Amino acid sequence: RMEASCLELALEGERLCKAGDCRAGVSFFEAAVQVGTEDLKTLSAIYSQLGNAYFYLHEYAKALEYHHHDLTLARTIGDLLGEAKASGNLGNTLKVLGNFEEAIVCCQRHLDISRELNDKVGEARALYNLGNVYHSKGKNVASAGTHDPGELPDDVKNALQKAANYYEENLSIVTELGDRAAQGRAFGNLGNTHYLLGNFRSAVLAHEQRLLIAKEFGDRSAERRAYSNLGNAYVFLGEFETASEYYKRTLQLARQLKDRAVEAQACYSLGNTYTLLQDYEKAIDYHLKHLVIAQELNDKIGEGRACWSLGNAYTALGNHDQAMHFAERHLEISREVGDRSGELTARLNLSDLQMVLGLSYSTNNSMMAESHVVDNSLNGTRPRVGRRHSMENMELMKLTPEKVHNWN
Amino acid sequence: SQPLAGRQAAELQSKVVPSKQILHSDNMEMEPETMETKSVTDYFSKLHMGSLVYSCTSKRKSK
């Protein structure tokens, strides 16, 4: 019996990837490369698909390798359209790997060639990719500090503004082309860019468009994303009731889609929103739901967050025993996952609670002693200052000043 | 004025309760990336529409 040809193996790889089994697809493509072919355009298509398969499998170093091979090959054989595609894929991969400057060069090359070939579809796709790279670049720099949406250093603001411009440019082309799916994607990411820039009203407008298109397509995952993003924007607009309604829709869809992680996130957002509404009973209800799923998924970080939030909500209700229970659990988990700032926060919460319950709370004497050691390590700063500092390290969300009076 | 314990409890409530600050997790939901696709079948069918004979079976590798 004759050995399978390169083409046969590649065709089977394509079929498997299309069916959603990228792992099996990869083995066939790699076998095809092993067999080899003199047809460089076929080889280019194999490299490209290998790169995409590895991208979907989150193996980005491999994805980079194969998209790079594809780019080299496309240039060698003078295939301009092939070069544009390989550049775009390489750009997306470099973006995920955090190499934003090279990603911009690659995506720009995709854009330039598409314009040269008068390829409108390619041009629009390159603009979307460029928007994504600038968005990631901005978000990456912003998350290194402790900024809120809307309070950004200039370089972050510049990157995000560029992202918004590319998404707008993309939108004008895909609207002209009547490509609704592409419009949906651009609106979603444009909304998130406005959110980070602190343009919360614009964010809402974009996410409402995204929601409309998701419903047109019956795309429930996209619909759920839009609800969640709308909830986030309304929190920053200080409209907590509206935010809670959107988070409830998110929760509903997460349950329908049987996505436990997303369900947990929705419960957590609802817990926080009800805390802002000072409805601590409902907040506790949702934080407990979040806690159960976090335990089920063995998500220690999520479990720690749930305990921290529950401790705060029980304290607000004056239920100090429960508050103490969750503060202790938060301390245990912070130690377990090696979260130093979480550990410090938990200790300070505990010492505050112990003060209220009376210093004779004998079972926890050892914890009090330990917390003094921690306080001393802060170079003589007072515990209260120490706590605030540690909370900032835990990605605290401060609300914008003009909204503070609303619930003070 | 308030008794000490009551005042401490009120103070604790205002300090620990995240009235202005809540623990935030970055849960912004992004849209998926779009990758450019190439296919050996596209090329194959284009070849068949023309008069070329496909020669993928000629192998470089000979062990």
PDB file of C-alpha atoms in Angstrom, chain A residues 169-297:
ATOM      1  CA  GLU A 169     -11.589  53.142  10.792  1.00  0.00           C
ATOM      2  CA  ASN A 170     -12.378  49.425  10.708  1.00  0.00           C
ATOM      3  CA  LEU A 171     -16.029  50.143  11.451  1.00  0.00           C
ATOM      4  CA  SER A 172     -16.399  52.552   8.550  1.00  0.00           C
ATOM      5  CA  ILE A 173     -15.090  49.917   6.096  1.00  0.00           C
ATOM      6  CA  VAL A 174     -17.030  46.922   7.445  1.00  0.00           C
ATOM      7  CA  THR A 175     -20.206  49.016   7.577  1.00  0.00           C
ATOM      8  CA  GLU A 176     -19.680  49.847   3.911  1.00  0.00           C
ATOM      9  CA  LEU A 177     -19.102  46.139   3.207  1.00  0.00           C
ATOM     10  CA  GLY A 178     -22.214  45.241   5.228  1.00  0.00           C
ATOM     11  CA  ASP A 179     -20.240  42.786   7.364  1.00  0.00           C
ATOM     12  CA  ARG A 180     -22.350  42.683  10.554  1.00  0.00           C
ATOM     13  CA  ALA A 181     -20.219  40.077  12.348  1.00  0.00           C
ATOM     14  CA  ALA A 182     -17.121  42.244  11.946  1.00  0.00           C
ATOM     15  CA  GLN A 183     -19.081  45.280  13.140  1.00  0.00           C
ATOM     16  CA  GLY A 184     -20.051  43.355  16.260  1.00  0.00           C
ATOM     17  CA  ARG A 185     -16.425  42.567  17.090  1.00  0.00           C
ATOM     18  CA  ALA A 186     -15.284  46.145  16.487  1.00  0.00           C
ATOM     19  CA  PHE A 187     -18.096  47.604  18.639  1.00  0.00           C
ATOM     20  CA  GLY A 188     -17.242  45.254  21.502  1.00  0.00           C
ATOM     21  CA  ASN A 189     -13.560  46.132  21.580  1.00  0.00           C
ATOM     22  CA  LEU A 190     -14.229  49.830  20.913  1.00  0.00           C
ATOM     23  CA  GLY A 191     -16.549  49.782  23.933  1.00  0.00           C
ATOM     24  CA  ASN A 192     -13.830  48.240  26.091  1.00  0.00           C
ATOM     25  CA  THR A 193     -11.334  50.845  24.882  1.00  0.00           C
ATOM     26  CA  HIS A 194     -13.706  53.701  25.793  1.00  0.00           C
ATOM     27  CA  TYR A 195     -14.203  52.034  29.173  1.00  0.00           C
ATOM     28  CA  LEU A 196     -10.464  52.083  29.883  1.00  0.00           C
ATOM     29  CA  LEU A 197     -10.257  55.696  28.672  1.00  0.00           C
ATOM     30  CA  GLY A 198     -13.000  56.583  31.149  1.00  0.00           C
ATOM     31  CA  ASN A 199     -15.530  57.441  28.410  1.00  0.00           C
ATOM     32  CA  PHE A 200     -18.246  55.391  30.064  1.00  0.00           C
ATOM     33  CA  ARG A 201     -21.172  56.833  28.086  1.00  0.00           C
ATOM     34  CA  SER A 202     -19.418  56.046  24.793  1.00  0.00           C
ATOM     35  CA  ALA A 203     -18.620  52.586  26.139  1.00  0.00           C
ATOM     36  CA  VAL A 204     -22.322  52.004  26.816  1.00  0.00           C
ATOM     37  CA  LEU A 205     -23.273  53.140  23.291  1.00  0.00           C
ATOM     38  CA  ALA A 206     -20.748  50.773  21.695  1.00  0.00           C
ATOM     39  CA  HIS A 207     -21.731  47.790  23.854  1.00  0.00           C
ATOM     40  CA  GLU A 208     -25.420  48.422  23.080  1.00  0.00           C
ATOM     41  CA  GLN A 209     -24.560  48.100  19.377  1.00  0.00           C
ATOM     42  CA  ARG A 210     -22.588  44.940  20.122  1.00  0.00           C
ATOM     43  CA  LEU A 211     -25.595  43.535  21.986  1.00  0.00           C
ATOM     44  CA  LEU A 212     -27.948  44.314  19.095  1.00  0.00           C
ATOM     45  CA  ILE A 213     -25.714  42.474  16.601  1.00  0.00           C
ATOM     46  CA  ALA A 214     -25.202  39.512  18.952  1.00  0.00           C
ATOM     47  CA  LYS A 215     -28.990  39.128  19.142  1.00  0.00           C
ATOM     48  CA  GLU A 216     -29.293  39.329  15.332  1.00  0.00           C
ATOM     49  CA  PHE A 217     -26.921  36.377  15.049  1.00  0.00           C
ATOM     50  CA  GLY A 218     -28.342  34.493  18.028  1.00  0.00           C
ATOM     51  CA  ASP A 219     -24.759  34.514  19.339  1.00  0.00           C
ATOM     52  CA  ARG A 220     -25.358  33.971  23.050  1.00  0.00           C
ATOM     53  CA  SER A 221     -21.697  34.094  24.058  1.00  0.00           C
ATOM     54  CA  ALA A 222     -21.358  37.529  22.471  1.00  0.00           C
ATOM     55  CA  GLU A 223     -24.655  38.574  24.056  1.00  0.00           C
ATOM     56  CA  ARG A 224     -23.328  37.530  27.463  1.00  0.00           C
ATOM     57  CA  ARG A 225     -20.081  39.441  26.910  1.00  0.00           C
ATOM     58  CA  ALA A 226     -22.070  42.571  26.034  1.00  0.00           C
ATOM     59  CA  TYR A 227     -24.208  42.334  29.207  1.00  0.00           C
ATOM     60  CA  SER A 228     -21.115  41.917  31.348  1.00  0.00           C
ATOM     61  CA  ASN A 229     -19.348  44.888  29.730  1.00  0.00           C
ATOM     62  CA  LEU A 230     -22.491  47.024  30.052  1.00  0.00           C
ATOM     63  CA  GLY A 231     -22.636  46.134  33.751  1.00  0.00           C
ATOM     64  CA  ASN A 232     -19.008  47.226  34.207  1.00  0.00           C
ATOM     65  CA  ALA A 233     -19.627  50.577  32.491  1.00  0.00           C
ATOM     66  CA  TYR A 234     -22.769  51.311  34.535  1.00  0.00           C
ATOM     67  CA  VAL A 235     -20.856  50.659  37.777  1.00  0.00           C
ATOM     68  CA  PHE A 236     -18.515  53.497  36.816  1.00  0.00           C
ATOM     69  CA  LEU A 237     -21.433  55.710  35.877  1.00  0.00           C
ATOM     70  CA  GLY A 238     -22.635  55.221  39.451  1.00  0.00           C
ATOM     71  CA  GLU A 239     -25.843  53.562  38.151  1.00  0.00           C
ATOM     72  CA  PHE A 240     -25.675  50.443  40.268  1.00  0.00           C
ATOM     73  CA  GLU A 241     -29.302  49.333  39.788  1.00  0.00           C
ATOM     74  CA  THR A 242     -28.815  49.244  36.014  1.00  0.00           C
ATOM     75  CA  ALA A 243     -25.461  47.491  36.457  1.00  0.00           C
ATOM     76  CA  SER A 244     -27.080  44.809  38.607  1.00  0.00           C
ATOM     77  CA  GLU A 245     -29.760  44.202  35.950  1.00  0.00           C
ATOM     78  CA  TYR A 246     -27.073  43.616  33.289  1.00  0.00           C
ATOM     79  CA  TYR A 247     -25.053  41.354  35.572  1.00  0.00           C
ATOM     80  CA  LYS A 248     -28.216  39.315  36.205  1.00  0.00           C
ATOM     81  CA  ARG A 249     -28.630  38.815  32.449  1.00  0.00           C
ATOM     82  CA  THR A 250     -24.964  37.737  32.329  1.00  0.00           C
ATOM     83  CA  LEU A 251     -25.625  35.231  35.091  1.00  0.00           C
ATOM     84  CA  GLN A 252     -28.711  33.879  33.339  1.00  0.00           C
ATOM     85  CA  LEU A 253     -26.791  33.296  30.107  1.00  0.00           C
ATOM     86  CA  ALA A 254     -23.759  31.863  31.897  1.00  0.00           C
ATOM     87  CA  ARG A 255     -26.081  29.274  33.443  1.00  0.00           C
ATOM     88  CA  GLN A 256     -27.712  28.507  30.094  1.00  0.00           C
ATOM     89  CA  LEU A 257     -24.308  28.137  28.477  1.00  0.00           C
ATOM     90  CA  LYS A 258     -23.176  25.972  31.412  1.00  0.00           C
ATOM     91  CA  ASP A 259     -20.016  28.004  31.935  1.00  0.00           C
ATOM     92  CA  ARG A 260     -19.261  27.707  35.664  1.00  0.00           C
ATOM     93  CA  ALA A 261     -16.275  30.076  35.633  1.00  0.00           C
ATOM     94  CA  VAL A 262     -18.314  32.822  33.981  1.00  0.00           C
ATOM     95  CA  GLU A 263     -21.209  32.116  36.346  1.00  0.00           C
ATOM     96  CA  ALA A 264     -18.826  32.620  39.280  1.00  0.00           C
ATOM     97  CA  GLN A 265     -17.596  35.900  37.815  1.00  0.00           C
ATOM     98  CA  ALA A 266     -21.185  37.140  37.389  1.00  0.00           C
ATOM     99  CA  CYS A 267     -21.992  36.254  41.013  1.00  0.00           C
ATOM    100  CA  TYR A 268     -18.889  38.076  42.169  1.00  0.00           C
ATOM    101  CA  SER A 269     -19.812  41.195  40.148  1.00  0.00           C
ATOM    102  CA  LEU A 270     -23.348  41.053  41.579  1.00  0.00           C
ATOM    103  CA  GLY A 271     -21.971  40.723  45.108  1.00  0.00           C
ATOM    104  CA  ASN A 272     -19.835  43.819  44.590  1.00  0.00           C
ATOM    105  CA  THR A 273     -22.708  45.765  43.010  1.00  0.00           C
ATOM    106  CA  TYR A 274     -25.065  44.987  45.910  1.00  0.00           C
ATOM    107  CA  THR A 275     -22.280  46.056  48.280  1.00  0.00           C
ATOM    108  CA  LEU A 276     -22.239  49.403  46.471  1.00  0.00           C
ATOM    109  CA  LEU A 277     -26.045  49.499  46.812  1.00  0.00           C
ATOM    110  CA  GLN A 278     -25.500  48.769  50.545  1.00  0.00           C
ATOM    111  CA  ASP A 279     -27.786  45.750  50.284  1.00  0.00           C
ATOM    112  CA  TYR A 280     -25.426  43.489  52.222  1.00  0.00           C
ATOM    113  CA  GLU A 281     -27.815  40.546  52.499  1.00  0.00           C
ATOM    114  CA  LYS A 282     -27.981  40.193  48.714  1.00  0.00           C
ATOM    115  CA  ALA A 283     -24.248  40.849  48.485  1.00  0.00           C
ATOM    116  CA  ILE A 284     -23.626  37.937  50.871  1.00  0.00           C
ATOM    117  CA  ASP A 285     -26.001  35.729  48.902  1.00  0.00           C
ATOM    118  CA  TYR A 286     -24.053  36.278  45.651  1.00  0.00           C
ATOM    119  CA  HIS A 287     -20.622  36.128  47.260  1.00  0.00           C
ATOM    120  CA  LEU A 288     -21.577  32.766  48.793  1.00  0.00           C
ATOM    121  CA  LYS A 289     -22.646  31.497  45.352  1.00  0.00           C
ATOM    122  CA  HIS A 290     -19.295  32.693  43.998  1.00  0.00           C
ATOM    123  CA  LEU A 291     -17.496  30.947  46.866  1.00  0.00           C
ATOM    124  CA  VAL A 292     -19.181  27.604  46.171  1.00  0.00           C
ATOM    125  CA  ILE A 293     -18.195  27.653  42.496  1.00  0.00           C
ATOM    126  CA  ALA A 294     -14.646  28.833  43.263  1.00  0.00           C
ATOM    127  CA  GLN A 295     -14.265  25.833  45.605  1.00  0.00           C
ATOM    128  CA  GLU A 296     -15.768  23.526  43.007  1.00  0.00           C
ATOM    129  CA  LEU A 297     -13.309  24.766  40.364  1.00  0.00           C
TER     130      LEU A 297
END
